[in-house]
Coordinates of C-alpha atoms in Angstrom, one line a residue:
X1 CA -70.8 -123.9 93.6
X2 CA -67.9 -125.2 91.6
X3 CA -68.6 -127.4 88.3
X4 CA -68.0 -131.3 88.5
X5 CA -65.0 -132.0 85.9
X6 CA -66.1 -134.6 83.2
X7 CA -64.2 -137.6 83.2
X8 CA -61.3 -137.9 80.2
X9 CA -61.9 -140.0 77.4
X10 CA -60.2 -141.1 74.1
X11 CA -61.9 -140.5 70.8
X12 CA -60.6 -142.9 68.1
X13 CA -61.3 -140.7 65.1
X14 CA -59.7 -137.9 63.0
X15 CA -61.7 -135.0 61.8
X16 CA -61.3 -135.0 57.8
X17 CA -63.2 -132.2 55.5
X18 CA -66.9 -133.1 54.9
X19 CA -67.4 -134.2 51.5
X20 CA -71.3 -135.3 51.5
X21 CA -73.1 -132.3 52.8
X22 CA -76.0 -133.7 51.2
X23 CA -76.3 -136.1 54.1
X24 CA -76.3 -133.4 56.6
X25 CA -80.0 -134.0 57.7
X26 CA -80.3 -137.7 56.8
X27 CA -80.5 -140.5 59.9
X28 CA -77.2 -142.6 60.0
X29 CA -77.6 -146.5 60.1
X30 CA -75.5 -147.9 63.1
X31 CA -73.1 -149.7 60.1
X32 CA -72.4 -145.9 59.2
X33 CA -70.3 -142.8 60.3
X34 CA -71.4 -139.6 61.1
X35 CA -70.0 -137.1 58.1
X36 CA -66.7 -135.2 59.4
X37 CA -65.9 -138.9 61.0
X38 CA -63.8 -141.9 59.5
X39 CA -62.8 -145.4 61.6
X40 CA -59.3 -145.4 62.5
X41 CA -56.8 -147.2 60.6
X42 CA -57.2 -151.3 60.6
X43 CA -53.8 -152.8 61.0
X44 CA -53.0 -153.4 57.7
X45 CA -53.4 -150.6 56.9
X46 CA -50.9 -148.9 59.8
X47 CA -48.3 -151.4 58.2
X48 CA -48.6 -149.7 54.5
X49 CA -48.3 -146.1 55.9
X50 CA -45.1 -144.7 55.1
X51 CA -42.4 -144.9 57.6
X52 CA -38.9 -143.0 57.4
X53 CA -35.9 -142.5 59.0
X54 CA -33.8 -139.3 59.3
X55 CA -30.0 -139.2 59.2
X56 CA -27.0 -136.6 58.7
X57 CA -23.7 -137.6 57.4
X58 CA -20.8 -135.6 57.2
X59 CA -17.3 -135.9 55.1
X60 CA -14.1 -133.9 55.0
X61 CA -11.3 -134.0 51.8
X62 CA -8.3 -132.1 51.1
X63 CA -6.6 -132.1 47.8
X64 CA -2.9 -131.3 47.1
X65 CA -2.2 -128.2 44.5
X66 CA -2.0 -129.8 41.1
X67 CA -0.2 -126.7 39.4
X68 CA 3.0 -124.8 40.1
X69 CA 4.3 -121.3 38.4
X70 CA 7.7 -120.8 38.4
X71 CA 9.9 -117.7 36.8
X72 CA 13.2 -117.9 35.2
X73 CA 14.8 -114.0 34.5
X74 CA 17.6 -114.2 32.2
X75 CA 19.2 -110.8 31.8
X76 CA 22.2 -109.2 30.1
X77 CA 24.0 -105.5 30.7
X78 CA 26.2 -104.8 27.5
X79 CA 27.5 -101.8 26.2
X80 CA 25.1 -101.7 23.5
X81 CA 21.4 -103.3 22.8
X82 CA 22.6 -105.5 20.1
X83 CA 25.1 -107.4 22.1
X84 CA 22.9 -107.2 25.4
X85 CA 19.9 -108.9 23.3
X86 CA 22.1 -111.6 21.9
X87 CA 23.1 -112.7 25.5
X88 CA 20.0 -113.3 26.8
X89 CA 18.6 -115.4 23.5
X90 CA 21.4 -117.2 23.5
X91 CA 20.6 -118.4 26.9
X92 CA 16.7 -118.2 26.4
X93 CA 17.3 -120.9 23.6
X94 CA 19.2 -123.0 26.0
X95 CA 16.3 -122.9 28.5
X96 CA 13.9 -123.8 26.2
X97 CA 15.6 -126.8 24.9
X98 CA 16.0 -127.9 27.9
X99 CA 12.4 -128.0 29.1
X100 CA 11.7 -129.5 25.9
X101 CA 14.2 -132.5 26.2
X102 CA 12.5 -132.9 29.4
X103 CA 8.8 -133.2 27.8
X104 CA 7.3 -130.2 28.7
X105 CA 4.6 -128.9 26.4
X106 CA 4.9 -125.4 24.4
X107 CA 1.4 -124.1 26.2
X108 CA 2.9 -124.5 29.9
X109 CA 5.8 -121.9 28.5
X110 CA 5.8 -118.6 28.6
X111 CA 7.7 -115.7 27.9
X112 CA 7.0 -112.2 28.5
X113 CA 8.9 -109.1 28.1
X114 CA 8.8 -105.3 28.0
X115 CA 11.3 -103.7 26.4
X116 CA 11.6 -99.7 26.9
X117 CA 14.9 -97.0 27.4
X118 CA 16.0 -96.3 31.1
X119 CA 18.3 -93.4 31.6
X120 CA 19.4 -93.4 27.9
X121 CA 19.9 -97.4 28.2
X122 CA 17.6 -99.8 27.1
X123 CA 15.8 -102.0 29.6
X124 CA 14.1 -104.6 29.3
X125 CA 12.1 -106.7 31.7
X126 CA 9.6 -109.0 32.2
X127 CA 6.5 -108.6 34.2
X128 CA 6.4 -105.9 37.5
X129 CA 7.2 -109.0 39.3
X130 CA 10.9 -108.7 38.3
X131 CA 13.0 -106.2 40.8
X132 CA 13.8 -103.2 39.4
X133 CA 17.6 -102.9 38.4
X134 CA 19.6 -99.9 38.1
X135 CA 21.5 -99.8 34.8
X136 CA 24.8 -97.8 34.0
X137 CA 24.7 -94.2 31.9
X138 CA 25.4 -96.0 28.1
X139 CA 24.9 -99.1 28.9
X140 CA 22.1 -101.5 27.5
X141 CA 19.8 -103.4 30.1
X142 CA 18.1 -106.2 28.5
X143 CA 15.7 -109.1 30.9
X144 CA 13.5 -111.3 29.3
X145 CA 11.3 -114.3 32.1
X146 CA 10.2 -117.3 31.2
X147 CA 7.2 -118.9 33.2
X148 CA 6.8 -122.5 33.4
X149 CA 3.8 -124.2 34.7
X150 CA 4.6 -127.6 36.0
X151 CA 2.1 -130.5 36.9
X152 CA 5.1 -132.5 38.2
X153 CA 6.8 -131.1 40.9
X154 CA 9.3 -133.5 41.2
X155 CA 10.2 -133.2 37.5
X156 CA 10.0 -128.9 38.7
X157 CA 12.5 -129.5 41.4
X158 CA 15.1 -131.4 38.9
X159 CA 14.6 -129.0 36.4
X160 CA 15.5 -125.9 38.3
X161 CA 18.2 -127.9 39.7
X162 CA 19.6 -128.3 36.1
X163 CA 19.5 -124.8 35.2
X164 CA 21.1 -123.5 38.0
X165 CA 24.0 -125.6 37.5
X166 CA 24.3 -125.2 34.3
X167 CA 23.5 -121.1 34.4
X168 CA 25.1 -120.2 37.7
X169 CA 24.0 -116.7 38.3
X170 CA 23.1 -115.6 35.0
X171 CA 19.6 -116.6 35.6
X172 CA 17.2 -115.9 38.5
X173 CA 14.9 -118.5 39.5
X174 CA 11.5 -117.5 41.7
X175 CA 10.2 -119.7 44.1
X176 CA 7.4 -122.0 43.0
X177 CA 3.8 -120.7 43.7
X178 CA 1.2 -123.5 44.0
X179 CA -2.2 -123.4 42.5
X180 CA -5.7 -125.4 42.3
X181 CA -6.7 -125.1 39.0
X182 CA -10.8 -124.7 38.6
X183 CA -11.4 -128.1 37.9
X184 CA -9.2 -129.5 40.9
X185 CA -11.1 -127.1 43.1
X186 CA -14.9 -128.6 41.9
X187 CA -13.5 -132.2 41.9
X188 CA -12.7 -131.9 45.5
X189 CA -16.3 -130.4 46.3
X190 CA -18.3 -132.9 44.6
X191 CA -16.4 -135.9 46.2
X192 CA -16.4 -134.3 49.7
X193 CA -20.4 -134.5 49.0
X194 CA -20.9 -137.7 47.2
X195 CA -18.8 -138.9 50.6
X196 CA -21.0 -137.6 53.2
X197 CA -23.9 -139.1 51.5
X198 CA -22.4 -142.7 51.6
X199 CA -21.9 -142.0 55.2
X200 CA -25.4 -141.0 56.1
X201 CA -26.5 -144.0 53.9
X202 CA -24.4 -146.3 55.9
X203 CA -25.7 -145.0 59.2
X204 CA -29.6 -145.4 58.0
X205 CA -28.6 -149.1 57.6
X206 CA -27.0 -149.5 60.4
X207 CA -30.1 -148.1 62.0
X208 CA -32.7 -150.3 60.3
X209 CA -30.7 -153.4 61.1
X210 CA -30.2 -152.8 64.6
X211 CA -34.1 -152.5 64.6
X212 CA -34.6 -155.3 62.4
X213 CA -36.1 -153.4 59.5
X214 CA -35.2 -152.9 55.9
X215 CA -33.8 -149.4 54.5
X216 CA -36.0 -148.2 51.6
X217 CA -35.5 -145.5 49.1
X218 CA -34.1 -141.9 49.7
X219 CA -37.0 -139.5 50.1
X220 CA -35.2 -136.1 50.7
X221 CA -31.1 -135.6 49.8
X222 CA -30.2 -131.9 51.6
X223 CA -26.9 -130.5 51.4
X224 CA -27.0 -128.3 54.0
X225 CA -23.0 -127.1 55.0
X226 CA -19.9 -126.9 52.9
X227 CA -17.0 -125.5 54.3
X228 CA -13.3 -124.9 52.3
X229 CA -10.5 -124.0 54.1
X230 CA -6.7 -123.9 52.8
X231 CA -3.5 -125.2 54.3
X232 CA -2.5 -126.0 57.9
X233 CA -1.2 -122.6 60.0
X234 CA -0.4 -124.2 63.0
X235 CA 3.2 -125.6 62.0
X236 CA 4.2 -123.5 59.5
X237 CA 3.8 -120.5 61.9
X238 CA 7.4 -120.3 62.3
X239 CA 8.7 -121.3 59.0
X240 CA 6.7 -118.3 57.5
X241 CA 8.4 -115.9 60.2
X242 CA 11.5 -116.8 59.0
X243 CA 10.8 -116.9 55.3
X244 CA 12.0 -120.4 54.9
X245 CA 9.3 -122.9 53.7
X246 CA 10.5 -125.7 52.1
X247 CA 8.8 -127.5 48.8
X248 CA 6.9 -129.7 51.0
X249 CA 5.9 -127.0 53.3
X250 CA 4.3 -124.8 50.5
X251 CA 2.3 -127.7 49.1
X252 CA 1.0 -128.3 52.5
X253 CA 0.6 -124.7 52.8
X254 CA -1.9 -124.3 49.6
X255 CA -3.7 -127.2 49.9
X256 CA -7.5 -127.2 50.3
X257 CA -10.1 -128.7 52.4
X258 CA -13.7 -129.1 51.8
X259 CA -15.9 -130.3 54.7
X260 CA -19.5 -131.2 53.3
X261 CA -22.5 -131.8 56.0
X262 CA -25.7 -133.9 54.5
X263 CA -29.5 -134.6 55.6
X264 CA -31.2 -137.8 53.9
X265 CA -34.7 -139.1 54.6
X266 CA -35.1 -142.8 54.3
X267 CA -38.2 -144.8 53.7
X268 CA -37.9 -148.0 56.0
X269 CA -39.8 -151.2 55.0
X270 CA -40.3 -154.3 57.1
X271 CA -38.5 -157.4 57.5
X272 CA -39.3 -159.9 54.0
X273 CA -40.6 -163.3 55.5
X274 CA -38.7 -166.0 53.7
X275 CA -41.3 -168.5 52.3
X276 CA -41.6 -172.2 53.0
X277 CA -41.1 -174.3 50.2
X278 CA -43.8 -176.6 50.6

């Protein structure tokens, strides 16, 4: 004999943790609720509960470097060290005047040498970054590089200009490496972020107006993705193959990208009722 099923029904109340167990045995006027119940919610009360909304914004920077390296190597081959060393201070002071004429500060200079004997000549070079040179039996080698960090690449371009027209081939000049320095690098990240969130902010009010509501306070601010990425590959493919980036290309080349992905809980209020004057 099968069972009857009992019709569905709806029960308008919420189960909340007994807190008078002393009435557990006590008769309950009609006015009353049993313990364990509560009435629902009046109205009023619905309309103070809090109500959000949930959005994700999303923003993506890129900054160019802001600091370039490059190397002058001035170097000299006399017949003794004496005469090889004057050479290349004579043309060292030159250099050095020269950057300063053109404003540059003594801190972005520097010069670096090692100086040590060769196949009895004395040699003298820079960092391991300079080629190595062969030197003659009794003769004097003598190399000293100057590094020069620019901020101004256009000022870096007219510079290296000048010297090579002035030097000719007595000096070698490196090609400029491009750099983020730290602060650059955390600059970029904190905007990429500050970004999203003014984008997600944007949506919630779009949101709330579209369903005639009011945007509220933020409730929850997540960062939840950051991404960094460094130049574009695509088209410079071919200009790396055939070692020939230009300026242009090697600033695109190093710069960064920072992508920054947001979630942002919203409180929404309703719609302020404009008041009568009477």
């Amino acid at each position: 004999m099968s069972l009857l099923q009992a019709p569905q029904s709806r029960v308008f109340v919420e189960l909340v943790p007994w807190a008078d167990r002393g009435r557990e045995n006590n008769v309950v006027s009609g006015s009353e609720l049993l313990p364990g119940f509560r009435r629902p919610l009046s109205s009023a009360q619905t309309q103070t509960a809090t109500r959000e909304v949930h959005v994700s914004g999303t923003a993506e920077l890129s900054a160019s470097p802001d600091r370039a390296q490059v190397a002058v190597l001035v170097s000299s081959t006399k017949e003794t060290a004496a005469e090889a060393k004057k050479s290349v201070c004579r043309r060292l002071d030159y250099i050095t005047q020269s950057l300063q004429q053109q404003g540059l500060q003594a801190e972005n200079v520097t010069v670096t040498k090692d100086f040590r004997r060769v196949e009895n000549a004395y040699h003298m070079e820079a960092e391991q970054r300079i080629p190595r040179m062969h030197t003659k039996d009794s003769a004097c080698f003598i190399a000293k590089q100057v590094c020069i960090t620019f901020t101004e690449f256009g000022k870096m371009q007219n510079i290296c200009n000048f010297l090579i027209e002035k030097l000719d081939s007595s000096v070698v000049i490196s090609q400029p490496q491009f750099y983020h320095t730290p602060s650059s690098v955390e600059n970029l990240r904190r905007k990429a972020c500050l970004v999203a969130v003014e984008n997600a902010r944007r949506k919630a009010q779009e949101v709330c107006n579209v369903v005639g509501q009011t945007l509220g306070k933020p409730l929850l601010i997540k960062e939840e993705e950051t991404k960094e990425w460094e130049g574009q590959i695509d088209d410079l493919q071919s200009s790396r193959l055939s070692g020939s980036l230009t300026v242009q290309q090697k600033i695109k080349s190093a710069t960064i990208h920072a992508a920054s992905k947001v979630f942002i809980t919203f409180e929404v209020k309703g719609k302020e009722k404009k008041r009568k004057n009477l």
